[in-house]
Short mmCIF file of C-alpha atoms in Angstrom, two decimals:
data_model
loop_
_atom_site.label_atom_id
_atom_site.label_comp_id
_atom_site.label_asym_id
_atom_site.label_seq_id
_atom_site.Cartn_x
_atom_site.Cartn_y
_atom_site.Cartn_z
CA UNK A 1004 152.36 200.42 72.22
CA UNK A 1005 154.22 197.20 71.93
CA UNK A 1006 156.65 198.29 74.75
CA UNK A 1007 153.72 198.93 76.95
CA UNK A 1008 152.31 195.46 76.46
CA UNK A 1009 155.77 193.74 77.12
CA UNK A 1010 156.08 195.91 80.23
CA UNK A 1011 152.55 194.86 81.42
CA UNK A 1012 153.27 191.18 80.66
CA UNK A 1013 156.40 191.10 82.88
CA UNK A 1014 154.56 192.90 85.60
CA UNK A 1015 151.82 190.33 85.57
CA UNK A 1016 154.39 187.49 85.44
CA UNK A 1017 156.25 188.98 88.32
CA UNK A 1018 152.84 189.30 90.32
CA UNK A 1019 152.03 185.72 89.48
CA UNK A 1020 155.32 184.30 90.74
CA UNK A 1021 155.46 186.44 93.77
CA UNK A 1022 152.06 185.67 94.92
CA UNK A 1023 152.66 181.93 94.49
CA UNK A 1024 155.65 182.12 96.83
CA UNK A 1025 153.60 184.16 99.38
CA UNK A 1026 150.78 181.67 99.14
CA UNK A 1027 153.12 179.05 100.57
CA UNK A 1028 153.86 181.38 103.40
CA UNK A 1029 150.22 182.43 103.97
CA UNK A 1030 148.94 178.86 104.07
CA UNK A 1031 151.49 178.03 106.80
CA UNK A 1032 150.64 181.34 108.53
CA UNK A 1033 146.88 180.43 108.82
CA UNK A 1034 147.69 177.08 110.38
CA UNK A 1035 150.36 178.25 112.84
CA UNK A 1036 149.79 181.88 113.36
CA UNK A 1037 152.29 183.42 115.71
CA UNK A 1038 153.66 180.12 116.75
CA UNK A 1039 157.35 181.33 116.50
CA UNK A 1040 159.33 184.26 117.41
CA UNK A 1041 161.46 184.20 114.22
CA UNK A 1042 161.13 184.50 110.47
CA UNK A 1043 163.43 183.43 107.64
CA UNK A 1044 164.20 186.02 105.01
CA UNK A 1045 165.78 185.14 101.55
CA UNK A 1046 167.00 188.14 99.38
CA UNK A 1047 166.64 188.19 95.69
CA UNK A 1048 170.35 189.06 95.17
CA UNK A 1049 173.39 188.83 97.39
CA UNK A 1050 173.23 191.58 99.72
CA UNK A 1051 175.64 192.86 102.33
CA UNK A 1052 174.95 191.92 105.93
CA UNK A 1053 174.93 195.57 106.89
CA UNK A 1054 172.10 196.28 104.36
CA UNK A 1055 169.83 193.63 105.79
CA UNK A 1056 170.69 194.75 109.31
CA UNK A 1057 169.63 198.23 108.36
CA UNK A 1058 166.29 196.96 107.12
CA UNK A 1059 165.62 194.94 110.29
CA UNK A 1060 166.62 197.93 112.37
CA UNK A 1061 164.36 200.29 110.51
CA UNK A 1062 161.45 197.83 111.44
CA UNK A 1063 162.65 197.40 115.00
CA UNK A 1064 163.41 193.69 114.36
CA UNK A 1065 166.22 191.64 115.76
CA UNK A 1066 168.86 190.64 113.20
CA UNK A 1067 170.03 187.14 114.45
CA UNK A 1068 172.51 186.02 111.88
CA UNK A 1069 173.17 185.28 108.32
CA UNK A 1070 172.69 181.52 107.82
CA UNK A 1071 175.14 179.21 106.01
CA UNK A 1072 172.51 179.08 103.20
CA UNK A 1073 172.86 181.54 100.26
CA UNK A 1074 171.04 184.81 100.52
CA UNK A 1075 169.25 183.64 103.85
CA UNK A 1076 168.89 185.30 107.19
CA UNK A 1077 167.33 184.72 110.41
CA UNK A 1078 165.40 187.51 112.06
CA UNK A 1079 163.51 187.76 115.45
CA UNK A 1080 160.43 189.60 115.99
CA UNK A 1081 158.07 190.38 118.88
CA UNK A 1082 155.80 187.64 119.97
CA UNK A 1083 152.29 187.56 118.24
CA UNK A 1084 153.52 190.10 115.48
CA UNK A 1085 154.13 187.82 112.60
CA UNK A 1086 151.26 188.91 110.37
CA UNK A 1087 151.91 192.57 111.02
CA UNK A 1088 155.66 192.28 109.93
CA UNK A 1089 154.79 190.14 107.04
CA UNK A 1090 152.74 192.80 105.55
CA UNK A 1091 155.45 195.19 106.05
CA UNK A 1092 158.41 192.96 104.62
CA UNK A 1093 156.65 191.23 101.77
CA UNK A 1094 156.37 194.47 99.62
CA UNK A 1095 160.15 195.13 100.03
CA UNK A 1096 161.64 194.54 96.44
CA UNK A 1097 164.90 193.30 98.15
CA UNK A 1098 163.13 190.30 99.45
CA UNK A 1099 162.46 186.96 97.49
CA UNK A 1100 160.39 185.37 100.20
CA UNK A 1101 159.85 185.49 103.83
CA UNK A 1102 158.36 182.60 106.05
CA UNK A 1103 157.96 181.61 109.72
CA UNK A 1104 160.96 179.95 111.17
CA UNK A 1105 158.89 177.13 112.73
CA UNK A 1106 160.23 174.77 115.40
CA UNK A 1107 160.46 170.96 115.09
CA UNK A 1108 160.64 168.50 118.02
CA UNK A 1109 162.66 165.40 118.62
CA UNK A 1110 160.27 162.43 118.20
CA UNK A 1111 160.97 160.10 121.01
CA UNK A 1112 158.85 158.65 123.94
CA UNK A 1113 160.75 157.79 127.12
CA UNK A 1114 160.51 154.15 128.37
CA UNK A 1115 161.49 152.80 131.72
CA UNK A 1116 164.98 151.39 131.16
CA UNK A 1117 164.21 148.54 133.88
CA UNK A 1118 165.42 145.02 133.00
CA UNK A 1119 166.01 144.74 129.23
CA UNK A 1120 164.78 141.59 127.47
CA UNK A 1121 166.29 140.94 124.14
CA UNK A 1122 167.85 144.31 124.37
CA UNK A 1123 168.43 144.99 120.62
CA UNK A 1124 165.67 143.07 119.25
CA UNK A 1125 165.36 145.58 116.30
CA UNK A 1126 168.73 144.50 114.84
CA UNK A 1127 167.42 140.89 114.73
CA UNK A 1128 164.05 141.81 113.39
CA UNK A 1129 165.40 143.55 110.25
CA UNK A 1130 168.15 140.76 110.00
CA UNK A 1131 171.01 143.20 110.32
CA UNK A 1132 172.32 140.75 113.02
CA UNK A 1133 171.72 137.18 113.31
CA UNK A 1134 172.99 133.85 114.59
CA UNK A 1135 173.44 132.36 111.05
CA UNK A 1136 173.05 134.59 108.08
CA UNK A 1137 172.48 138.37 108.20
CA UNK A 1138 173.27 141.57 106.45
CA UNK A 1139 176.50 141.71 108.52
CA UNK A 1140 177.67 138.46 107.07
CA UNK A 1141 177.95 140.17 103.66
CA UNK A 1142 179.04 143.59 104.57
CA UNK A 1143 180.03 145.49 107.69
CA UNK A 1144 180.15 148.92 106.14
CA UNK A 1145 183.01 151.26 105.83
CA UNK A 1146 184.35 154.30 107.85
CA UNK A 1147 184.33 156.26 104.59
CA UNK A 1148 180.59 156.21 104.68
CA UNK A 1149 179.30 159.15 106.81
CA UNK A 1150 175.99 159.11 108.49
CA UNK A 1151 174.86 162.65 109.70
CA UNK A 1152 172.83 162.80 112.74
CA UNK A 1153 170.95 166.08 112.55
CA UNK A 1154 169.75 166.14 116.11
CA UNK A 1155 170.40 167.49 119.61
CA UNK A 1156 174.11 166.54 119.40
CA UNK A 1157 176.04 163.47 120.22
CA UNK A 1158 177.91 162.78 123.45
CA UNK A 1159 181.47 163.56 122.84
CA UNK A 1160 182.95 161.31 125.34
CA UNK A 1161 180.77 158.19 124.97
CA UNK A 1162 182.96 155.03 124.77
CA UNK A 1163 180.57 153.62 122.00
CA UNK A 1164 180.54 156.75 120.03
CA UNK A 1165 183.45 159.23 120.44
CA UNK A 1166 185.73 157.43 117.91
CA UNK A 1167 183.03 157.29 115.40
CA UNK A 1168 182.42 161.05 115.01
CA UNK A 1169 184.60 162.54 112.25
CA UNK A 1170 183.21 166.13 111.90
CA UNK A 1171 180.80 168.34 113.74
CA UNK A 1172 178.93 171.49 113.81
CA UNK A 1173 176.66 173.35 116.24
CA UNK A 1174 173.82 175.08 114.34
CA UNK A 1175 171.91 176.25 117.42
CA UNK A 1176 172.18 179.09 119.73
CA UNK A 1177 173.43 176.63 122.57
CA UNK A 1178 176.91 177.30 123.91
CA UNK A 1179 177.91 173.52 123.82
CA UNK A 1180 177.83 171.12 120.91
CA UNK A 1181 177.46 168.26 123.38
CA UNK A 1182 174.11 166.44 123.79
CA UNK A 1183 172.47 167.84 126.93
CA UNK A 1184 168.95 166.75 125.90
CA UNK A 1185 169.94 162.99 125.15
CA UNK A 1186 168.01 162.27 121.96
CA UNK A 1187 170.77 162.54 119.52
CA UNK A 1188 173.11 160.22 121.37
CA UNK A 1189 170.44 157.55 121.29
CA UNK A 1190 169.79 157.93 117.62
CA UNK A 1191 173.46 157.86 116.74
CA UNK A 1192 174.04 154.52 118.59
CA UNK A 1193 171.15 152.90 116.66
CA UNK A 1194 172.73 154.05 113.28
CA UNK A 1195 176.34 153.52 113.98
CA UNK A 1196 177.49 152.77 117.52
CA UNK A 1197 181.04 151.21 117.78
CA UNK A 1198 180.21 147.49 116.89
CA UNK A 1199 182.13 144.32 118.00
CA UNK A 1200 184.01 145.98 120.78
CA UNK A 1201 182.67 143.84 123.62
CA UNK A 1202 180.87 146.99 124.99
CA UNK A 1203 177.30 148.33 125.13
CA UNK A 1204 175.45 148.15 121.86
CA UNK A 1205 175.84 147.62 118.21
CA UNK A 1206 174.89 150.07 115.39
CA UNK A 1207 173.14 148.99 112.20
CA UNK A 1208 175.69 150.70 110.06
CA UNK A 1209 178.42 148.91 111.82
CA UNK A 1210 181.66 150.54 110.59
CA UNK A 1211 179.96 153.68 109.25
CA UNK A 1212 181.24 157.02 110.69
CA UNK A 1213 179.06 159.66 112.19
CA UNK A 1214 178.62 163.48 111.56
CA UNK A 1215 177.44 165.24 114.58
CA UNK A 1216 175.23 168.21 113.33
CA UNK A 1217 173.54 169.76 116.36
CA UNK A 1218 170.31 171.38 115.23
CA UNK A 1219 168.06 170.88 118.23
CA UNK A 1220 168.51 172.71 121.49
CA UNK A 1221 169.05 171.36 125.07
CA UNK A 1222 165.27 170.90 125.23
CA UNK A 1223 164.87 168.77 122.06
CA UNK A 1224 163.48 171.62 119.67
CA UNK A 1225 165.07 173.40 116.84
CA UNK A 1226 164.20 176.15 114.23
CA UNK A 1227 163.71 175.22 110.57
CA UNK A 1228 166.67 177.46 109.96
CA UNK A 1229 168.98 175.32 112.16
CA UNK A 1230 167.87 172.07 110.60
CA UNK A 1231 168.38 173.47 107.02
CA UNK A 1232 171.82 174.84 107.83
CA UNK A 1233 172.89 171.57 109.45
CA UNK A 1234 171.73 169.55 106.60
CA UNK A 1235 173.77 171.51 104.15
CA UNK A 1236 176.78 171.45 106.39
CA UNK A 1237 176.61 167.68 106.53
CA UNK A 1238 176.13 167.10 102.88
CA UNK A 1239 179.05 169.69 102.07
CA UNK A 1240 181.19 167.34 104.46
CA UNK A 1241 180.42 164.23 102.47
CA UNK A 1242 177.50 162.83 104.25
CA UNK A 1243 176.08 159.86 102.43
CA UNK A 1244 173.10 159.58 104.69
CA UNK A 1245 171.15 162.37 106.63
CA UNK A 1246 169.02 161.29 109.50
CA UNK A 1247 166.15 163.50 110.56
CA UNK A 1248 164.55 162.04 113.69
CA UNK A 1249 162.54 165.24 114.21
CA UNK A 1250 159.31 166.76 112.91
CA UNK A 1251 156.33 168.99 113.12
CA UNK A 1252 152.97 169.82 111.61
CA UNK A 1253 154.08 172.42 109.02
CA UNK A 1254 156.83 172.76 106.48
CA UNK A 1255 158.75 175.60 105.01
CA UNK A 1256 160.59 176.31 101.77
CA UNK A 1257 163.83 176.72 103.52
CA UNK A 1258 163.55 173.23 104.98
CA UNK A 1259 162.42 171.61 101.72
CA UNK A 1260 165.21 173.30 99.85
CA UNK A 1261 167.77 171.92 102.24
CA UNK A 1262 166.45 168.30 101.75
CA UNK A 1263 166.33 168.82 97.98
CA UNK A 1264 169.98 170.11 98.16
CA UNK A 1265 170.99 166.97 99.97
CA UNK A 1266 169.25 164.78 97.46
CA UNK A 1267 170.73 166.37 94.57
CA UNK A 1268 174.25 165.94 96.12
CA UNK A 1269 173.56 162.14 96.23
CA UNK A 1270 172.70 161.89 99.95
CA UNK A 1271 169.95 159.51 101.20
CA UNK A 1272 167.64 161.35 103.59
CA UNK A 1273 165.59 159.51 106.21
CA UNK A 1274 162.81 161.21 108.23
CA UNK A 1275 160.71 160.18 111.13
CA UNK A 1276 156.91 159.93 110.23
CA UNK A 1277 155.93 161.40 113.64
CA UNK A 1278 154.36 160.23 116.93
CA UNK A 1279 150.74 161.59 116.69
CA UNK A 1280 149.10 158.16 116.35
CA UNK A 1281 147.16 159.81 113.39
CA UNK A 1282 147.46 160.08 109.52
CA UNK A 1283 147.93 163.63 109.14
CA UNK A 1284 151.38 164.10 107.38
CA UNK A 1285 154.17 165.56 109.24
CA UNK A 1286 157.21 167.57 108.02
CA UNK A 1287 159.88 167.03 106.72
CA UNK A 1288 158.71 163.42 106.32
CA UNK A 1289 156.14 164.40 103.64
CA UNK A 1290 158.72 165.78 101.29
CA UNK A 1291 159.44 163.71 98.27
CA UNK A 1292 163.10 163.37 98.66
CA UNK A 1293 162.73 161.89 102.38
CA UNK A 1294 162.33 158.19 103.07
CA UNK A 1295 159.42 158.45 105.65
CA UNK A 1296 159.70 155.94 108.40
CA UNK A 1297 156.89 154.62 110.62
CA UNK A 1298 157.41 152.48 113.81
CA UNK A 1299 156.52 148.86 114.52
CA UNK A 1300 156.78 146.73 117.61
CA UNK A 1301 158.41 143.33 118.25
CA UNK A 1302 155.44 141.65 116.72
CA UNK A 1303 155.61 143.53 113.42
CA UNK A 1304 152.59 145.51 114.32
CA UNK A 1305 152.41 149.41 113.81
CA UNK A 1306 153.19 151.07 117.16
CA UNK A 1307 150.21 152.77 118.69
CA UNK A 1308 151.89 156.18 118.59
CA UNK A 1309 153.19 156.02 115.12
CA UNK A 1310 151.83 158.45 112.50
CA UNK A 1311 150.87 156.62 109.36
CA UNK A 1312 149.64 156.77 105.85
CA UNK A 1313 150.46 154.67 102.73
CA UNK A 1314 150.13 157.71 100.61
CA UNK A 1315 153.19 159.43 102.20
CA UNK A 1316 154.92 156.91 104.59
CA UNK A 1317 157.44 154.67 102.79
CA UNK A 1318 158.53 152.04 105.17
CA UNK A 1319 158.36 150.76 108.82
CA UNK A 1320 161.22 149.86 111.13
CA UNK A 1321 161.54 148.87 114.87
CA UNK A 1322 160.57 151.76 117.20
CA UNK A 1323 159.39 150.44 120.57
CA UNK A 1324 161.60 149.80 123.57
CA UNK A 1325 164.82 150.28 121.54
CA UNK A 1326 168.01 150.06 123.65
CA UNK A 1327 170.92 152.32 122.69
CA UNK A 1328 173.49 154.77 123.72
CA UNK A 1329 172.63 157.56 126.02
CA UNK A 1330 174.91 160.47 127.21
CA UNK A 1331 177.31 159.44 130.02
CA UNK A 1332 176.26 162.60 131.96
CA UNK A 1333 173.10 164.11 133.18
CA UNK A 1334 170.66 164.74 130.40
CA UNK A 1335 166.97 165.97 130.00
CA UNK A 1336 165.59 162.62 128.92
CA UNK A 1337 166.92 160.77 131.92
CA UNK A 1338 168.81 157.39 131.34
CA UNK A 1339 172.63 157.69 131.56
CA UNK A 1340 175.11 155.74 129.38
CA UNK A 1341 172.51 153.42 127.75
CA UNK A 1342 168.76 153.21 127.94
CA UNK A 1343 165.38 152.47 126.25
CA UNK A 1344 163.46 154.96 124.16
CA UNK A 1345 160.48 154.50 121.78
CA UNK A 1346 159.41 156.57 118.91
CA UNK A 1347 159.68 157.04 114.98
CA UNK A 1348 162.89 158.78 116.08
CA UNK A 1349 164.18 155.44 116.93
CA UNK A 1350 162.91 153.71 113.74
CA UNK A 1351 164.49 156.12 111.44
CA UNK A 1352 168.23 155.44 112.30
CA UNK A 1353 167.49 151.78 111.53
CA UNK A 1354 166.91 152.80 108.00
CA UNK A 1355 169.89 155.20 108.04
CA UNK A 1356 172.24 152.39 109.16
CA UNK A 1357 170.93 150.12 106.40
CA UNK A 1358 171.52 152.95 103.83
CA UNK A 1359 175.08 153.29 105.05
CA UNK A 1360 175.61 149.63 104.65
CA UNK A 1361 174.44 149.71 101.08
CA UNK A 1362 176.39 152.76 100.22
CA UNK A 1363 179.57 151.16 101.44
CA UNK A 1364 179.06 148.24 99.20
CA UNK A 1365 179.46 150.22 96.04
CA UNK A 1366 180.30 153.88 96.20
CA UNK A 1367 178.71 154.30 92.64
CA UNK A 1368 175.29 153.43 93.88
CA UNK A 1369 173.18 156.47 93.56
CA UNK A 1370 170.75 157.61 96.38
CA UNK A 1371 167.88 156.42 93.92
CA UNK A 1372 169.26 152.93 93.73
CA UNK A 1373 169.87 152.78 97.61
CA UNK A 1374 166.36 154.05 98.30
CA UNK A 1375 164.99 151.35 95.93
CA UNK A 1376 166.95 148.67 97.52
CA UNK A 1377 165.54 149.41 100.87
CA UNK A 1378 161.91 149.91 99.66
CA UNK A 1379 161.46 146.98 97.25
CA UNK A 1380 163.10 144.52 99.66
CA UNK A 1381 160.83 145.47 102.71
CA UNK A 1382 158.79 142.59 104.22
CA UNK A 1383 155.06 142.82 103.39
CA UNK A 1384 153.95 142.77 106.97
CA UNK A 1385 150.38 143.49 108.31
CA UNK A 1386 149.45 147.15 107.61
CA UNK A 1387 151.50 147.41 104.35
CA UNK A 1388 149.42 149.34 101.82
CA UNK A 1389 147.51 150.97 104.67
CA UNK A 1390 149.91 152.31 107.16
CA UNK A 1391 152.99 152.42 104.85
CA UNK A 1392 153.65 151.79 101.30
CA UNK A 1393 156.39 149.10 101.16
CA UNK A 1394 156.61 147.34 104.57
CA UNK A 1395 159.15 146.67 107.25
CA UNK A 1396 162.69 146.95 106.11
CA UNK A 1397 164.82 143.81 105.65
CA UNK A 1398 168.55 144.51 105.84
CA UNK A 1399 169.52 140.99 104.81
CA UNK A 1400 167.39 141.08 101.65
CA UNK A 1401 168.48 144.53 100.76
CA UNK A 1402 172.17 143.69 101.11
CA UNK A 1403 171.79 140.31 99.08
CA UNK A 1404 169.93 142.34 96.36
CA UNK A 1405 172.83 144.84 96.21
CA UNK A 1406 175.37 141.97 95.85
CA UNK A 1407 173.53 140.75 92.80
CA UNK A 1408 173.47 144.16 91.04
CA UNK A 1409 177.08 145.18 92.15
CA UNK A 1410 179.34 144.49 89.16
CA UNK A 1411 182.13 141.89 89.73
CA UNK A 1412 185.48 143.41 89.02
CA UNK A 1413 186.81 142.12 85.69
CA UNK A 1414 190.39 141.84 84.35
CA UNK A 1415 190.88 144.71 81.91
CA UNK A 1416 191.46 144.21 78.26
CA UNK A 1417 195.11 143.68 77.20
CA UNK A 1418 197.00 146.77 77.85
CA UNK A 1419 200.68 147.64 77.30
CA UNK A 1420 200.78 149.20 80.79
CA UNK A 1421 199.93 145.72 82.17
CA UNK A 1422 202.01 143.50 80.00
CA UNK A 1423 204.90 145.08 78.24
CA UNK A 1424 206.36 147.02 81.26
CA UNK A 1425 205.60 144.04 83.53
CA UNK A 1426 208.72 142.70 85.39
CA UNK A 1427 207.43 139.17 84.63
CA UNK A 1428 208.71 139.48 81.06
CA UNK A 1429 212.06 138.28 82.58
CA UNK A 1430 210.29 134.87 83.24
CA UNK A 1431 210.05 134.15 79.45
CA UNK A 1432 211.65 130.73 78.49
CA UNK A 1433 213.69 132.38 75.72
CA UNK A 1434 216.71 133.22 77.88
CA UNK A 1435 216.92 129.56 79.10
CA UNK A 1436 218.90 128.32 75.89
CA UNK A 1437 222.39 127.36 77.25
CA UNK A 1438 224.98 127.16 74.42
CA UNK A 1439 227.71 125.81 76.60
CA UNK A 1440 225.85 122.46 76.86
CA UNK A 1441 226.03 122.25 73.01
CA UNK A 1442 229.58 123.24 72.67
CA UNK A 1443 230.73 120.62 75.15
CA UNK A 1444 228.73 117.82 73.83
CA UNK A 1445 231.05 115.22 72.19
CA UNK A 1446 228.39 114.49 69.51
CA UNK A 1447 226.46 117.59 68.65
CA UNK A 1448 223.37 117.02 66.56
CA UNK A 1449 220.24 118.94 65.73
CA UNK A 1450 218.34 116.64 68.22
CA UNK A 1451 219.33 118.43 71.35
CA UNK A 1452 218.48 121.73 69.74
CA UNK A 1453 214.98 120.63 69.05
CA UNK A 1454 214.52 119.68 72.65
CA UNK A 1455 216.00 122.76 74.04
CA UNK A 1456 213.93 125.11 71.90
CA UNK A 1457 210.79 123.32 70.84
CA UNK A 1458 208.68 124.92 68.15
CA UNK A 1459 205.61 126.42 69.89
CA UNK A 1460 202.25 124.75 69.12
CA UNK A 1461 199.72 126.91 67.59
CA UNK A 1462 197.16 127.96 70.23
CA UNK A 1463 193.83 129.98 70.23
CA UNK A 1464 194.71 131.24 73.73
CA UNK A 1465 195.69 135.15 73.92
CA UNK A 1466 199.44 135.69 73.80
CA UNK A 1467 199.25 137.42 77.19
CA UNK A 1468 198.01 134.28 78.94
CA UNK A 1469 201.59 133.44 79.93
CA UNK A 1470 201.38 136.28 82.34
CA UNK A 1471 197.84 135.66 83.79
CA UNK A 1472 197.32 131.85 83.32
CA UNK A 1473 194.62 131.90 86.10
CA UNK A 1474 192.29 133.91 83.89
CA UNK A 1475 189.42 132.04 82.39
CA UNK A 1476 190.33 132.54 78.86
CA UNK A 1477 193.83 131.14 79.42
CA UNK A 1478 192.62 127.81 80.96
#
């Protein structure tokens, strides 16, 4: 009897957990029924690819590939057949969960490049750059800090970007990793274009390096599985910051898991709030481990297109008429080499560049500290508390605050490795006694001996001060 009770208990537990997972899928399904031609399958255990392929073949589905995510696969299915195949697959004991592989879109709005006035006004608005004092007067970042641009790619041959790319991956179905759409190149330039090279534009992150993680196709859209795979790739290749200038109206467990993975690995994740002009939350910006970024104009006013909501949008940053790098070849957005775009896509890399500067100041800063430095030092502009929680970012204040909490390197305690084996021991005055002078003196007396080897006066200074007289305790 007791065995039966235990069995029933675990069956009920399994049912509750499984239905909770499926509820996430079902809710997404109702909102975007049949809006994609792919699903994501995660198995309960590590299975061979052939076994998953057999399952999909049996159901006349198209096995696309195993993702670079543990136990996770991309599977194609006929258009308008999601609900039918979900019913077939969710009862398979091999499957942990299934969900639609929704697409996200790059979040830019094209502007006429025309004549550019105050071209990079955003850099001055957040006081990254300035005529007198700015964030860059205190730090110019470091090449060891990597900012991942998970986007449509980065132009491989752009003179303001090519030397910044340290590692790259194509997570899409496109043949080329290059930026044919044009969005990723623009975003990359804002975050970390080659700076102080008398050419083109400057990047907020100044000396920061770039990871080119292509997750959007040549038309500016990409599946959640592509985004998730690129996020994990970037973090596994030491990305300190992950920039997501993309979004959509629904989320998935796969996308959320990838962002949570990045956060647990110490990366700062920045996400565009969206360009709907409404308050309905967008994904992935809604996720807790994203810094959600809205757009403001030159007057510190919310851009008309920017999605907003103080309950989930964290900060604002410049996002209208932003001048930055564009591919130096024909692209689907239009401008070549340099150009203007607007959107929360442009706001987000301002925050990413600032996060890169802060990480370079102290590699021991956690992502929690960096996020806090960005948020609490934001300027309380109009709309704060209504459109966004903290305000418009202020790079100068964030960097100065970081300087105050960065520990000043101190001289270590007395250690034999510092003093006893130091070659400066040869400088001790003991060997300076010169007996020949005493021997040759016609009237030797104790007096010269006293002047040659004076008796040391007692001192409260540490004995090792002779080697480091400049140290404060030795003065």
